[in-house]
Amino acid sequence: VVKKGIPGGLLSGMLFQYPGLVVMSAIGFGAQKADWDKDILKGFGSGLAAVGVALVAGAAYALSKKTCPDLLTGFLNLLAAVVAYLYSTAWIFPVLIVFGGLCTYARDVYEKRPVKAADGNEGIESLGVNKVVGGFLLFVWLAVLVVVIVLRQETDYHGSNKALHWFEAFYRTGSIIFGGGQVVLPLIIEEVVQYQEQCTPVDGGGQRCIQVPDYEFYPLGFDDSRTESWMTETQFFTGLAISQAMPGPLFNLSAYLGALIASKAGWNAITGVVCCWVGLFGPGILVIYGALPFWGSFRQWPLYRRALPGMNAAAVGLVVAAVFSLYDKARSTSPFPDWAVAIGILGFVAVEVFKMPAPAAVVGGGFLGLVGYWLKIKWIL
């Protein structure tokens, strides 16, 4: 957009997103046909999941090194990670980012640091639409968000209402994403997999309670009519790993999820892809095109320039929290938890130290998952 205007923005977005969209949609449709109750597929999926989380950890590590050059930004990164992990709710994300911005702003003002001005026009040749159209796009984004939330609360998950629930879940999630694509992952898995509390007695009295997928409570598992989950954890983590080996953004995971969700519900897979993929990408597109006309002047504000380092550090802290949240779930769902952790470590080192391409690491993780399945059959794991 900033180089070639609206046509340039749309064309570059299409070329960047659509190849992965098509591939992930096809994989999601095929995943619904697989028998995920087979141990060999569980082993394969566990290996993919381990490397998928490892790739997210690699992104968190790289971003942390880039955005935390001093003690304060490092502390803000740590604080955001801890708080977001302990209280993984949608509202806490923007609060932590705003808090981070206020901290670096207060530091710069207290220490009377000079404001780092924007470097010229930074190569900006276009801001897309004018401010009137930009304001209208922002209004559309908020209006759609309010309408779909209200409609979902007033409807049950039955019949034709299912598509509305899919779209609302992903549109709402896409509207409150701050800090990068990896931050969305814990929120999405909470939407597609429903959890219940399972408590067991412990020595000395009391209980230990954990969150487990609802389909583990019922005799028929995922096929039980009381199950409210849209997919299993294994299916989610398999898609996560594959999406990171595909071209395009991580958000293309939504196409896989949409195809899988709709197919399982007896709907056309394309309907699910449209609901979930447009739902997740739509808010960002509307906000970017809507805010860009105002950004030309906003980026020069001293408040913004001083707050930006703290906002970036806190936002990356959210990615760090996402790593550990995903790790917990990926380990607990694996048929061989310790072996899955070992696969994740190998995947992280292979990519970060030995610079193995992500697709190769994902394939290797799946292979090691099959090895884990074989070792478990032989009573070694």
Short mmCIF file of C-alpha atoms in Angstrom, two decimals:
data_model
loop_
_atom_site.label_atom_id
_atom_site.label_comp_id
_atom_site.label_asym_id
_atom_site.label_seq_id
_atom_site.Cartn_x
_atom_site.Cartn_y
_atom_site.Cartn_z
CA VAL A 1 0.00 0.00 0.00
CA VAL A 2 2.70 2.53 0.98
CA LYS A 3 4.50 1.96 -2.33
CA LYS A 4 1.78 1.34 -4.91
CA GLY A 5 -1.46 2.30 -3.20
CA ILE A 6 -4.58 0.16 -2.90
CA PRO A 7 -3.93 -2.02 -5.99
CA GLY A 8 -0.42 -2.76 -4.80
CA GLY A 9 -1.64 -3.69 -1.34
CA LEU A 10 -4.34 -6.00 -2.64
CA LEU A 11 -2.06 -7.69 -5.18
CA SER A 12 0.79 -8.26 -2.72
CA GLY A 13 -1.67 -9.61 -0.15
CA MET A 14 -3.14 -12.04 -2.68
CA LEU A 15 0.25 -13.34 -3.78
CA PHE A 16 1.40 -13.72 -0.18
CA GLN A 17 -1.72 -15.35 1.24
CA TYR A 18 -3.51 -17.33 -1.45
CA PRO A 19 -1.06 -20.18 -2.19
CA GLY A 20 -1.07 -21.18 1.48
CA LEU A 21 -4.83 -20.64 1.66
CA VAL A 22 -5.48 -23.15 -1.11
CA VAL A 23 -3.05 -25.76 0.21
CA MET A 24 -4.20 -25.51 3.84
CA SER A 25 -7.86 -25.71 2.79
CA ALA A 26 -7.18 -28.94 0.91
CA ILE A 27 -5.22 -30.38 3.84
CA GLY A 28 -8.00 -29.47 6.25
CA PHE A 29 -10.55 -31.25 4.08
CA GLY A 30 -8.32 -34.32 3.89
CA ALA A 31 -7.63 -34.29 7.63
CA GLN A 32 -11.34 -34.76 8.31
CA LYS A 33 -11.23 -38.04 6.39
CA ALA A 34 -8.39 -39.47 8.49
CA ASP A 35 -9.03 -41.81 11.40
CA TRP A 36 -7.40 -39.90 14.24
CA ASP A 37 -8.17 -42.65 16.73
CA LYS A 38 -5.38 -44.79 15.26
CA ASP A 39 -2.26 -44.74 17.41
CA ILE A 40 0.04 -44.34 14.44
CA LEU A 41 -1.69 -41.10 13.45
CA LYS A 42 -1.58 -39.90 17.04
CA GLY A 43 2.16 -40.53 17.03
CA PHE A 44 2.66 -38.73 13.73
CA GLY A 45 0.53 -35.80 14.88
CA SER A 46 2.39 -35.58 18.19
CA GLY A 47 5.69 -35.25 16.35
CA LEU A 48 4.29 -32.53 14.12
CA ALA A 49 2.84 -30.71 17.13
CA ALA A 50 6.17 -30.75 18.99
CA VAL A 51 8.01 -29.13 16.09
CA GLY A 52 5.14 -26.72 15.50
CA VAL A 53 5.47 -25.38 19.03
CA ALA A 54 9.26 -25.31 18.66
CA LEU A 55 8.92 -23.05 15.61
CA VAL A 56 6.73 -20.67 17.61
CA ALA A 57 9.41 -20.71 20.33
CA GLY A 58 12.01 -19.82 17.70
CA ALA A 59 9.95 -16.85 16.57
CA ALA A 60 9.55 -15.68 20.18
CA TYR A 61 13.30 -15.96 20.77
CA ALA A 62 14.21 -14.00 17.65
CA LEU A 63 11.65 -11.27 18.31
CA SER A 64 12.74 -10.94 21.95
CA LYS A 65 16.36 -10.36 20.95
CA LYS A 66 15.27 -7.68 18.50
CA THR A 67 12.82 -5.77 20.68
CA CYS A 68 14.53 -5.95 24.09
CA PRO A 69 17.81 -4.03 23.83
CA ASP A 70 17.85 -2.78 27.44
CA LEU A 71 16.84 -3.75 30.96
CA LEU A 72 13.42 -2.06 30.96
CA THR A 73 12.21 -3.57 27.68
CA GLY A 74 13.51 -6.97 28.82
CA PHE A 75 11.55 -6.63 32.05
CA LEU A 76 8.39 -5.61 30.16
CA ASN A 77 8.79 -8.64 27.91
CA LEU A 78 9.10 -10.90 30.94
CA LEU A 79 6.19 -9.28 32.78
CA ALA A 80 3.87 -9.53 29.78
CA ALA A 81 4.79 -13.18 29.27
CA VAL A 82 4.13 -14.15 32.89
CA VAL A 83 0.86 -12.23 33.22
CA ALA A 84 -0.48 -13.38 29.84
CA TYR A 85 0.33 -17.00 30.68
CA LEU A 86 -1.40 -16.82 34.06
CA TYR A 87 -4.41 -14.85 32.80
CA SER A 88 -4.96 -15.82 29.17
CA THR A 89 -7.95 -13.61 28.44
CA ALA A 90 -8.56 -11.40 25.42
CA TRP A 91 -8.70 -8.12 27.33
CA ILE A 92 -5.35 -8.61 29.07
CA PHE A 93 -3.40 -8.43 25.79
CA PRO A 94 -4.08 -4.77 24.88
CA VAL A 95 -3.78 -3.79 28.56
CA LEU A 96 -0.25 -5.22 28.74
CA ILE A 97 0.79 -3.53 25.50
CA VAL A 98 -0.54 -0.14 26.64
CA PHE A 99 1.19 -0.58 30.01
CA GLY A 100 4.47 -1.34 28.25
CA GLY A 101 4.14 1.79 26.14
CA LEU A 102 3.42 3.95 29.18
CA CYS A 103 6.52 2.59 30.96
CA THR A 104 8.98 3.52 28.22
CA TYR A 105 7.20 6.84 27.72
CA ALA A 106 7.55 7.64 31.45
CA ARG A 107 11.21 6.61 31.41
CA ASP A 108 12.05 8.81 28.42
CA VAL A 109 10.25 11.80 29.92
CA TYR A 110 11.86 11.32 33.36
CA GLU A 111 15.34 10.93 31.91
CA LYS A 112 14.67 13.70 29.37
CA ARG A 113 15.68 11.50 26.47
CA PRO A 114 15.31 13.12 23.06
CA VAL A 115 12.49 11.89 20.89
CA LYS A 116 13.71 9.77 18.01
CA ALA A 117 12.04 11.30 15.00
CA ALA A 118 10.74 9.27 12.09
CA ASP A 119 13.28 9.00 9.29
CA GLY A 120 11.87 11.23 6.57
CA ASN A 121 8.92 9.66 4.80
CA GLU A 122 10.46 6.16 5.28
CA GLY A 123 9.77 5.37 1.64
CA ILE A 124 6.04 6.06 2.00
CA GLU A 125 4.51 7.00 -1.33
CA SER A 126 0.86 6.31 -0.55
CA LEU A 127 -1.41 6.03 2.48
CA GLY A 128 -4.16 4.26 0.57
CA VAL A 129 -7.63 5.72 1.00
CA ASN A 130 -8.43 9.20 2.34
CA LYS A 131 -9.31 9.86 5.98
CA VAL A 132 -13.08 9.83 5.38
CA VAL A 133 -12.98 6.37 3.83
CA GLY A 134 -10.50 5.26 6.46
CA GLY A 135 -12.85 6.33 9.25
CA PHE A 136 -15.71 4.49 7.55
CA LEU A 137 -13.67 1.27 7.35
CA LEU A 138 -12.89 1.48 11.06
CA PHE A 139 -16.59 1.97 11.75
CA VAL A 140 -17.44 -1.09 9.63
CA TRP A 141 -14.91 -3.17 11.57
CA LEU A 142 -16.42 -2.23 14.94
CA ALA A 143 -20.02 -2.51 13.72
CA VAL A 144 -19.51 -6.02 12.35
CA LEU A 145 -17.78 -7.04 15.57
CA VAL A 146 -20.67 -5.87 17.74
CA VAL A 147 -23.33 -7.40 15.49
CA VAL A 148 -21.78 -10.87 15.25
CA ILE A 149 -21.12 -11.03 19.00
CA VAL A 150 -24.73 -10.13 19.76
CA LEU A 151 -26.09 -12.58 17.20
CA ARG A 152 -23.96 -15.44 18.53
CA GLN A 153 -25.15 -14.81 22.09
CA GLU A 154 -28.76 -14.92 20.89
CA THR A 155 -28.45 -18.15 18.89
CA ASP A 156 -27.67 -21.79 19.61
CA TYR A 157 -25.05 -23.84 17.79
CA HIS A 158 -27.51 -25.69 15.58
CA GLY A 159 -28.43 -25.84 11.89
CA SER A 160 -27.67 -22.73 9.86
CA ASN A 161 -26.41 -20.93 12.98
CA LYS A 162 -23.18 -22.92 12.90
CA ALA A 163 -21.62 -20.73 10.20
CA LEU A 164 -22.40 -17.64 12.26
CA HIS A 165 -20.66 -19.15 15.30
CA TRP A 166 -17.58 -20.04 13.24
CA PHE A 167 -17.33 -16.57 11.73
CA GLU A 168 -17.91 -14.82 15.07
CA ALA A 169 -15.25 -16.85 16.87
CA PHE A 170 -12.57 -16.05 14.31
CA TYR A 171 -13.65 -12.44 13.67
CA ARG A 172 -13.66 -11.67 17.39
CA THR A 173 -10.28 -13.32 17.80
CA GLY A 174 -8.86 -11.44 14.82
CA SER A 175 -10.16 -8.16 16.23
CA ILE A 176 -8.28 -8.35 19.52
CA ILE A 177 -4.96 -9.70 18.26
CA PHE A 178 -2.01 -7.63 19.42
CA GLY A 179 1.57 -8.79 19.15
CA GLY A 180 1.74 -11.00 16.08
CA GLY A 181 0.19 -14.11 14.61
CA GLN A 182 1.55 -16.49 17.25
CA VAL A 183 -0.44 -14.69 19.98
CA VAL A 184 -3.70 -15.83 18.39
CA LEU A 185 -2.95 -19.54 18.81
CA PRO A 186 -3.96 -20.04 22.47
CA LEU A 187 -7.14 -18.05 21.82
CA ILE A 188 -8.07 -20.08 18.75
CA ILE A 189 -7.55 -23.44 20.41
CA GLU A 190 -9.85 -22.32 23.23
CA GLU A 191 -12.51 -21.61 20.59
CA VAL A 192 -12.26 -24.86 18.65
CA VAL A 193 -11.64 -27.20 21.60
CA GLN A 194 -13.89 -26.95 24.65
CA TYR A 195 -12.42 -27.85 28.03
CA GLN A 196 -13.85 -29.13 31.29
CA GLU A 197 -12.29 -29.34 34.71
CA GLN A 198 -11.18 -32.78 35.85
CA CYS A 199 -10.27 -33.19 39.53
CA THR A 200 -8.46 -36.10 41.20
CA PRO A 201 -7.68 -36.60 44.90
CA VAL A 202 -4.09 -36.13 46.07
CA ASP A 203 -2.19 -37.55 49.03
CA GLY A 204 -2.77 -35.61 52.20
CA GLY A 205 -6.23 -34.45 51.20
CA GLY A 206 -7.49 -31.99 48.66
CA GLN A 207 -7.77 -32.27 44.91
CA ARG A 208 -5.70 -31.56 41.83
CA CYS A 209 -7.77 -30.10 39.00
CA ILE A 210 -6.75 -29.78 35.36
CA GLN A 211 -8.49 -28.70 32.16
CA VAL A 212 -9.10 -31.53 29.70
CA PRO A 213 -10.99 -31.60 26.37
CA ASP A 214 -14.68 -32.33 26.78
CA TYR A 215 -14.60 -35.28 24.37
CA GLU A 216 -12.47 -37.21 26.89
CA PHE A 217 -15.38 -37.22 29.34
CA TYR A 218 -17.84 -39.18 27.19
CA PRO A 219 -17.93 -42.87 26.14
CA LEU A 220 -18.16 -42.08 22.42
CA GLY A 221 -15.47 -39.46 22.59
CA PHE A 222 -15.62 -36.85 19.86
CA ASP A 223 -18.68 -38.50 18.29
CA ASP A 224 -20.76 -38.13 21.47
CA SER A 225 -23.68 -35.74 21.01
CA ARG A 226 -22.72 -33.92 24.22
CA THR A 227 -19.30 -32.97 22.88
CA GLU A 228 -19.08 -29.27 22.04
CA SER A 229 -15.54 -29.24 20.65
CA TRP A 230 -15.21 -28.55 16.93
CA MET A 231 -12.05 -30.68 16.60
CA THR A 232 -9.46 -32.51 18.68
CA GLU A 233 -6.25 -31.02 20.06
CA THR A 234 -4.22 -33.38 17.88
CA GLN A 235 -5.93 -32.09 14.76
CA PHE A 236 -5.28 -28.49 15.80
CA PHE A 237 -1.58 -29.01 16.48
CA THR A 238 -1.12 -30.98 13.28
CA GLY A 239 -2.51 -28.03 11.33
CA LEU A 240 -0.29 -25.62 13.27
CA ALA A 241 2.84 -27.52 12.31
CA ILE A 242 1.86 -27.88 8.65
CA SER A 243 0.88 -24.21 8.34
CA GLN A 244 4.38 -23.18 9.42
CA ALA A 245 5.85 -25.30 6.65
CA MET A 246 3.61 -23.68 4.02
CA PRO A 247 4.09 -20.41 2.12
CA GLY A 248 2.30 -17.36 3.44
CA PRO A 249 1.30 -16.13 6.90
CA LEU A 250 0.55 -18.26 9.96
CA PHE A 251 -3.07 -17.05 9.81
CA ASN A 252 -3.62 -19.46 6.91
CA LEU A 253 -4.06 -22.01 9.67
CA SER A 254 -7.64 -20.69 9.78
CA ALA A 255 -8.31 -22.18 6.32
CA TYR A 256 -7.29 -25.63 7.57
CA LEU A 257 -9.42 -25.22 10.68
CA GLY A 258 -12.41 -23.97 8.69
CA ALA A 259 -12.32 -26.85 6.22
CA LEU A 260 -11.98 -29.38 9.03
CA ILE A 261 -14.71 -27.85 11.21
CA ALA A 262 -17.22 -27.59 8.38
CA SER A 263 -16.53 -31.08 7.07
CA LYS A 264 -17.00 -32.57 10.53
CA ALA A 265 -20.30 -30.68 10.87
CA GLY A 266 -21.54 -32.09 7.55
CA TRP A 267 -21.15 -28.77 5.71
CA ASN A 268 -19.30 -27.91 2.54
CA ALA A 269 -15.66 -27.36 3.45
CA ILE A 270 -15.53 -24.12 1.42
CA THR A 271 -18.16 -22.58 3.70
CA GLY A 272 -15.97 -23.24 6.72
CA VAL A 273 -12.89 -21.86 4.97
CA VAL A 274 -14.70 -18.63 4.09
CA CYS A 275 -16.11 -18.17 7.59
CA CYS A 276 -12.85 -18.82 9.43
CA TRP A 277 -10.30 -17.40 6.98
CA VAL A 278 -12.24 -14.20 6.24
CA GLY A 279 -13.17 -13.95 9.90
CA LEU A 280 -9.55 -14.01 11.03
CA PHE A 281 -8.05 -11.87 8.25
CA GLY A 282 -10.96 -9.44 7.85
CA PRO A 283 -10.45 -7.32 10.99
CA GLY A 284 -6.77 -6.76 10.27
CA ILE A 285 -7.44 -5.73 6.67
CA LEU A 286 -10.16 -3.29 7.69
CA VAL A 287 -8.06 -1.79 10.48
CA ILE A 288 -4.92 -1.48 8.37
CA TYR A 289 -6.68 0.22 5.47
CA GLY A 290 -8.74 2.32 7.89
CA ALA A 291 -5.87 3.47 10.11
CA LEU A 292 -3.22 4.02 7.46
CA PRO A 293 -4.50 7.47 6.33
CA PHE A 294 -4.11 8.71 9.93
CA TRP A 295 -0.77 7.05 10.49
CA GLY A 296 1.12 9.55 8.35
CA SER A 297 0.77 12.18 11.07
CA PHE A 298 0.36 9.83 14.04
CA ARG A 299 3.80 8.27 13.58
CA GLN A 300 5.40 11.67 14.24
CA TRP A 301 3.80 12.13 17.66
CA PRO A 302 6.33 12.16 20.53
CA LEU A 303 3.97 10.06 22.65
CA TYR A 304 3.93 7.30 20.03
CA ARG A 305 7.67 7.40 19.41
CA ARG A 306 8.45 7.09 23.11
CA ALA A 307 5.84 4.42 23.79
CA LEU A 308 6.74 2.23 20.79
CA PRO A 309 9.71 0.34 22.35
CA GLY A 310 7.66 -0.68 25.40
CA MET A 311 4.67 -1.66 23.27
CA ASN A 312 6.87 -3.85 21.07
CA ALA A 313 8.56 -5.53 24.05
CA ALA A 314 5.23 -6.31 25.73
CA ALA A 315 3.73 -7.55 22.46
CA VAL A 316 6.59 -10.03 22.02
CA GLY A 317 6.07 -11.11 25.62
CA LEU A 318 2.63 -12.27 24.54
CA VAL A 319 4.29 -14.51 21.96
CA VAL A 320 6.52 -15.95 24.68
CA ALA A 321 3.43 -16.72 26.78
CA ALA A 322 1.84 -18.41 23.77
CA VAL A 323 4.83 -20.77 23.53
CA PHE A 324 4.36 -22.12 27.04
CA SER A 325 0.58 -22.29 26.75
CA LEU A 326 0.87 -24.34 23.57
CA TYR A 327 3.61 -26.47 25.09
CA ASP A 328 1.33 -27.48 27.97
CA LYS A 329 -1.41 -28.62 25.62
CA ALA A 330 0.87 -30.30 23.08
CA ARG A 331 2.60 -32.31 25.81
CA SER A 332 -0.60 -33.34 27.55
CA THR A 333 -2.22 -34.58 24.35
CA SER A 334 0.78 -36.64 23.23
CA PRO A 335 0.71 -40.44 23.64
CA PHE A 336 4.38 -40.17 24.70
CA PRO A 337 4.81 -36.78 26.46
CA ASP A 338 8.54 -37.02 27.25
CA TRP A 339 9.41 -38.12 23.72
CA ALA A 340 7.33 -35.26 22.36
CA VAL A 341 9.35 -32.78 24.45
CA ALA A 342 12.55 -34.32 23.11
CA ILE A 343 11.25 -33.90 19.53
CA GLY A 344 10.47 -30.25 20.27
CA ILE A 345 13.99 -29.65 21.59
CA LEU A 346 15.51 -31.30 18.53
CA GLY A 347 13.29 -29.24 16.24
CA PHE A 348 14.20 -25.97 17.97
CA VAL A 349 17.95 -26.65 17.81
CA ALA A 350 17.74 -27.87 14.21
CA VAL A 351 16.09 -24.64 13.05
CA GLU A 352 17.75 -22.07 15.33
CA VAL A 353 21.29 -23.49 15.51
CA PHE A 354 21.74 -25.59 12.38
CA LYS A 355 19.41 -23.41 10.25
CA MET A 356 17.34 -26.31 8.97
CA PRO A 357 14.42 -25.09 6.81
CA ALA A 358 11.12 -25.14 8.67
CA PRO A 359 9.42 -27.56 6.20
CA ALA A 360 12.23 -30.07 6.67
CA ALA A 361 11.99 -29.73 10.45
CA VAL A 362 8.24 -30.36 10.35
CA VAL A 363 8.68 -33.48 8.22
CA GLY A 364 11.42 -34.65 10.56
CA GLY A 365 9.13 -34.11 13.55
CA GLY A 366 6.46 -36.27 11.96
CA PHE A 367 9.02 -39.01 11.30
CA LEU A 368 10.25 -38.90 14.90
CA GLY A 369 6.63 -39.13 16.01
CA LEU A 370 6.34 -42.38 14.06
CA VAL A 371 9.56 -43.53 15.73
CA GLY A 372 7.96 -42.74 19.08
CA TYR A 373 4.93 -44.81 18.10
CA TRP A 374 7.20 -47.75 17.25
CA LEU A 375 9.16 -47.39 20.50
CA LYS A 376 5.96 -47.33 22.49
CA ILE A 377 4.78 -50.50 20.76
CA LYS A 378 8.08 -52.11 21.78
CA TRP A 379 7.49 -51.03 25.40
CA ILE A 380 10.54 -48.76 25.40
CA LEU A 381 8.58 -45.53 25.95
#
